[in-house]
Amino acid sequence: MTYDLFIGDRTFSSWSLRGWLMLEKFGLPFRTHLVGLFDGTMADDMADLAPARLVPALRLPDGTVVGETMAIAETLHERHPDVAMWPADPAARATARWLSAEMASGFGALRVACPMQLSHVKEGFALPDDVAADLARIETLWAHARAFAGAGPWLFGAYSLADAFYAPVCARIVGYDLPVSDGARAYCQTTISDAAFQAWRAEGIKVTYDTVPYEMDLPTRPWPV
């Protein structure tokens, strides 16, 4: 029983990273298929997945196609009840779903101003007020999650789907050197230091681009991990 996951460019596709972590971090069998986000082949690459039109998209072993990361997350959880993808405690589980859903539908200012890029750290990013408001909200949610966490380093102690949803948020905070609390920065460091995240980034930076997506006229320094 092997899944087929269709993703975009690893260095830049935040939603693809979320989908990939859902499978990779929980040891589910899958094949990865790369969709050309920046070379004009996306529509052709996804033609057999219609009406899905965005990455990630997941094809189940029976051929069913699932789009949208929240739907992918719940489908995998339903199909693998023996795998601890959400927290075991009911209150923590409900909270993890809430935080993941808010991430999937929110933080538009952060997404637009700071597109995910895993190449390097950009220095001197001027923080707009709406991005600062998104960061404040993220810190509030992360602090709320940690009330359920116990001793583990992840949002709810052990790694859960909520951490997959927030991994690209951590990448944005690191990649644009955004101002957050020491606790939030430590969580971001945990995320980008994780072996799965590092493996994803290592594959992404092998690719070169004639025109680098989302480039900004800012000085840079090396990625910290």
Coordinates of C-alpha atoms in Angstrom, one line a residue:
M1 CA 0.0 0.0 0.0
T2 CA 2.0 2.9 -1.3
Y3 CA 0.8 6.5 -1.7
D4 CA 1.8 8.9 -4.5
L5 CA 2.5 12.4 -3.4
F6 CA 2.8 15.2 -5.9
I7 CA 4.9 18.2 -4.8
G8 CA 6.4 21.4 -6.1
D9 CA 9.9 22.7 -5.8
R10 CA 11.3 21.8 -2.4
T11 CA 13.1 25.1 -1.7
F12 CA 10.0 27.2 -2.3
S13 CA 6.8 25.2 -2.0
S14 CA 5.6 25.5 1.6
W15 CA 2.5 23.5 1.1
S16 CA 4.4 20.7 -0.5
L17 CA 6.7 20.5 2.6
R18 CA 3.7 20.1 4.8
G19 CA 2.3 17.2 2.7
W20 CA 5.7 15.5 2.5
L21 CA 6.3 15.7 6.3
M22 CA 2.9 14.1 6.9
L23 CA 4.1 10.9 5.2
E24 CA 7.8 11.0 5.9
K25 CA 7.6 11.8 9.7
F26 CA 5.1 9.0 10.3
G27 CA 6.8 6.3 8.3
L28 CA 4.1 5.9 5.7
P29 CA 5.1 4.3 2.3
F30 CA 5.0 6.8 -0.6
R31 CA 6.5 7.8 -3.9
T32 CA 7.3 11.5 -4.6
H33 CA 6.5 13.1 -8.0
L34 CA 7.8 16.6 -8.8
V35 CA 5.4 19.1 -10.4
G36 CA 7.0 22.0 -12.3
L37 CA 5.9 25.1 -10.5
F38 CA 8.3 27.5 -12.2
D39 CA 9.0 25.9 -15.6
G40 CA 5.4 26.1 -17.0
T41 CA 4.6 22.3 -16.8
M42 CA 2.3 22.4 -13.8
A43 CA -1.0 22.0 -15.7
D44 CA 0.3 19.1 -17.7
D45 CA 2.0 17.4 -14.7
M46 CA -1.3 17.5 -12.8
A47 CA -3.6 16.7 -15.7
D48 CA -4.2 13.1 -14.4
L49 CA -5.1 14.4 -11.0
A50 CA -8.0 16.7 -12.0
P51 CA -9.9 18.4 -10.5
A52 CA -6.9 18.8 -8.2
R53 CA -4.8 21.7 -9.4
L54 CA -2.5 22.7 -6.6
V55 CA 0.3 20.9 -4.8
P56 CA 0.5 18.9 -2.7
A57 CA -1.9 16.3 -4.0
L58 CA -2.1 12.7 -2.8
R59 CA -3.2 9.7 -4.8
L60 CA -4.3 6.8 -2.6
P61 CA -3.5 3.2 -3.5
D62 CA -7.0 2.8 -4.9
G63 CA -6.5 5.8 -7.2
T64 CA -8.6 8.3 -5.2
V65 CA -7.0 11.8 -5.4
V66 CA -7.0 14.1 -2.3
G67 CA -6.1 17.7 -2.5
E68 CA -5.7 20.3 0.3
T69 CA -3.4 19.6 3.2
M70 CA -6.1 19.5 5.9
A71 CA -8.0 16.9 3.9
I72 CA -4.7 14.9 3.3
A73 CA -4.0 15.1 7.1
E74 CA -7.4 13.8 8.1
T75 CA -7.4 11.1 5.4
L76 CA -4.1 9.7 6.5
H77 CA -5.1 9.9 10.2
E78 CA -8.3 8.0 9.3
R79 CA -6.5 5.3 7.3
H80 CA -3.7 4.8 9.9
P81 CA -5.4 4.9 13.3
D82 CA -2.5 3.0 14.9
V83 CA -0.1 5.8 14.0
A84 CA -0.1 8.7 16.5
M85 CA -0.5 11.6 14.0
W86 CA -2.6 13.8 16.3
P87 CA -2.0 14.0 20.1
A88 CA -3.6 11.2 22.1
D89 CA -5.2 13.4 24.7
P90 CA -8.6 14.6 23.4
A91 CA -8.2 18.2 24.5
A92 CA -4.7 18.4 23.0
R93 CA -6.0 16.7 19.8
A94 CA -8.8 19.2 19.4
T95 CA -6.4 22.1 20.0
A96 CA -3.9 20.7 17.5
R97 CA -6.6 20.5 14.8
W98 CA -7.6 24.0 15.6
L99 CA -4.1 25.4 15.3
S100 CA -3.5 23.5 12.1
A101 CA -6.7 24.7 10.5
E102 CA -6.0 28.3 11.5
M103 CA -2.6 28.0 9.9
A104 CA -4.1 26.6 6.7
S105 CA -6.5 29.5 6.4
G106 CA -4.6 32.3 8.0
F107 CA -1.4 34.4 8.3
G108 CA -1.8 35.8 4.8
A109 CA 0.4 38.8 5.5
L110 CA 3.3 36.6 6.5
R111 CA 2.8 34.3 3.5
V112 CA 2.8 37.2 1.0
A113 CA 5.6 39.3 2.5
C114 CA 7.9 36.3 3.3
P115 CA 7.5 33.5 0.7
M116 CA 9.2 30.3 2.0
Q117 CA 12.7 30.0 0.7
L118 CA 15.3 27.6 2.2
S119 CA 18.4 28.9 0.4
H120 CA 19.8 31.4 2.9
V121 CA 18.8 33.9 5.6
K122 CA 17.8 37.3 4.3
E123 CA 19.1 40.2 6.5
G124 CA 17.5 43.6 7.0
F125 CA 13.9 42.6 6.2
A126 CA 11.7 45.5 7.1
L127 CA 8.8 44.1 9.2
P128 CA 5.4 45.4 8.1
D129 CA 2.8 45.9 10.8
D130 CA 0.5 43.2 9.4
V131 CA 3.3 40.6 9.4
A132 CA 4.2 41.6 13.0
A133 CA 0.5 41.0 13.9
D134 CA 0.7 37.5 12.3
L135 CA 3.9 36.7 14.3
A136 CA 2.2 37.8 17.5
R137 CA -0.8 35.5 16.8
I138 CA 1.5 32.6 16.0
E139 CA 3.4 33.1 19.3
T140 CA 0.0 33.1 21.1
L141 CA -1.0 29.8 19.5
W142 CA 2.4 28.2 20.1
A143 CA 2.3 29.2 23.8
H144 CA -1.2 27.8 24.0
A145 CA -0.1 24.5 22.5
R146 CA 2.8 24.2 24.9
A147 CA 0.4 24.1 27.8
F148 CA -0.4 20.6 26.5
A149 CA 3.1 19.6 25.6
G150 CA 4.8 18.2 28.7
A151 CA 8.5 17.5 28.3
G152 CA 8.8 17.0 24.5
P153 CA 10.2 19.7 22.2
W154 CA 7.4 19.8 19.7
L155 CA 4.2 21.9 19.9
F156 CA 2.3 19.2 21.8
G157 CA 5.3 17.4 23.2
A158 CA 5.6 14.5 20.7
Y159 CA 5.7 15.3 16.9
S160 CA 2.2 15.7 15.5
L161 CA 0.6 16.9 12.3
A162 CA 0.5 20.3 13.8
D163 CA 4.3 20.5 13.6
A164 CA 4.1 19.5 9.9
F165 CA 1.7 22.4 9.3
Y166 CA 3.9 24.9 11.1
A167 CA 7.2 23.8 9.7
P168 CA 7.1 26.3 6.8
V169 CA 6.2 29.0 9.3
C170 CA 9.4 28.2 11.1
A171 CA 11.3 28.3 7.8
R172 CA 10.0 31.8 7.2
I173 CA 10.9 33.0 10.6
V174 CA 14.4 31.6 10.1
G175 CA 14.7 32.6 6.4
Y176 CA 13.9 36.2 7.0
D177 CA 15.4 36.5 10.5
L178 CA 12.0 37.6 11.9
P179 CA 11.8 38.9 15.5
V180 CA 10.2 36.3 17.8
S181 CA 10.7 35.3 21.4
D182 CA 13.5 33.0 22.5
G183 CA 11.0 30.1 23.0
A184 CA 9.6 30.5 19.5
R185 CA 13.1 30.7 18.0
A186 CA 14.1 27.5 19.9
Y187 CA 11.1 25.7 18.4
C188 CA 12.0 27.0 14.9
Q189 CA 15.6 25.7 15.5
T190 CA 14.2 22.3 16.5
T191 CA 12.1 22.2 13.3
I192 CA 14.9 23.1 10.9
S193 CA 17.4 20.8 12.7
D194 CA 15.1 17.8 12.4
A195 CA 16.5 15.1 10.1
A196 CA 13.5 15.0 7.8
F197 CA 13.5 18.8 7.3
Q198 CA 17.2 18.7 6.6
A199 CA 16.7 15.9 4.0
W200 CA 14.0 17.9 2.3
R201 CA 16.2 21.0 2.1
A202 CA 19.2 19.1 0.9
E203 CA 17.3 17.8 -2.1
G204 CA 15.9 21.3 -2.8
I205 CA 19.1 23.2 -2.9
K206 CA 20.5 20.8 -5.6
V207 CA 18.3 22.6 -8.1
T208 CA 19.5 25.8 -9.7
Y209 CA 17.3 28.5 -11.3
D210 CA 18.0 31.0 -14.1
T211 CA 15.7 33.4 -12.3
V212 CA 15.5 32.7 -8.6
P213 CA 11.8 32.8 -7.4
Y214 CA 10.9 35.3 -4.7
E215 CA 14.3 37.0 -4.8
M216 CA 14.7 40.2 -2.8
D217 CA 17.4 42.9 -2.9
L218 CA 18.6 42.1 0.6
P219 CA 22.0 40.9 2.0
T220 CA 22.1 37.2 3.0
R221 CA 24.0 34.9 5.2
P222 CA 24.2 31.1 5.2
W223 CA 21.3 28.9 6.3
P224 CA 22.0 28.1 10.0
V225 CA 21.8 24.3 9.8

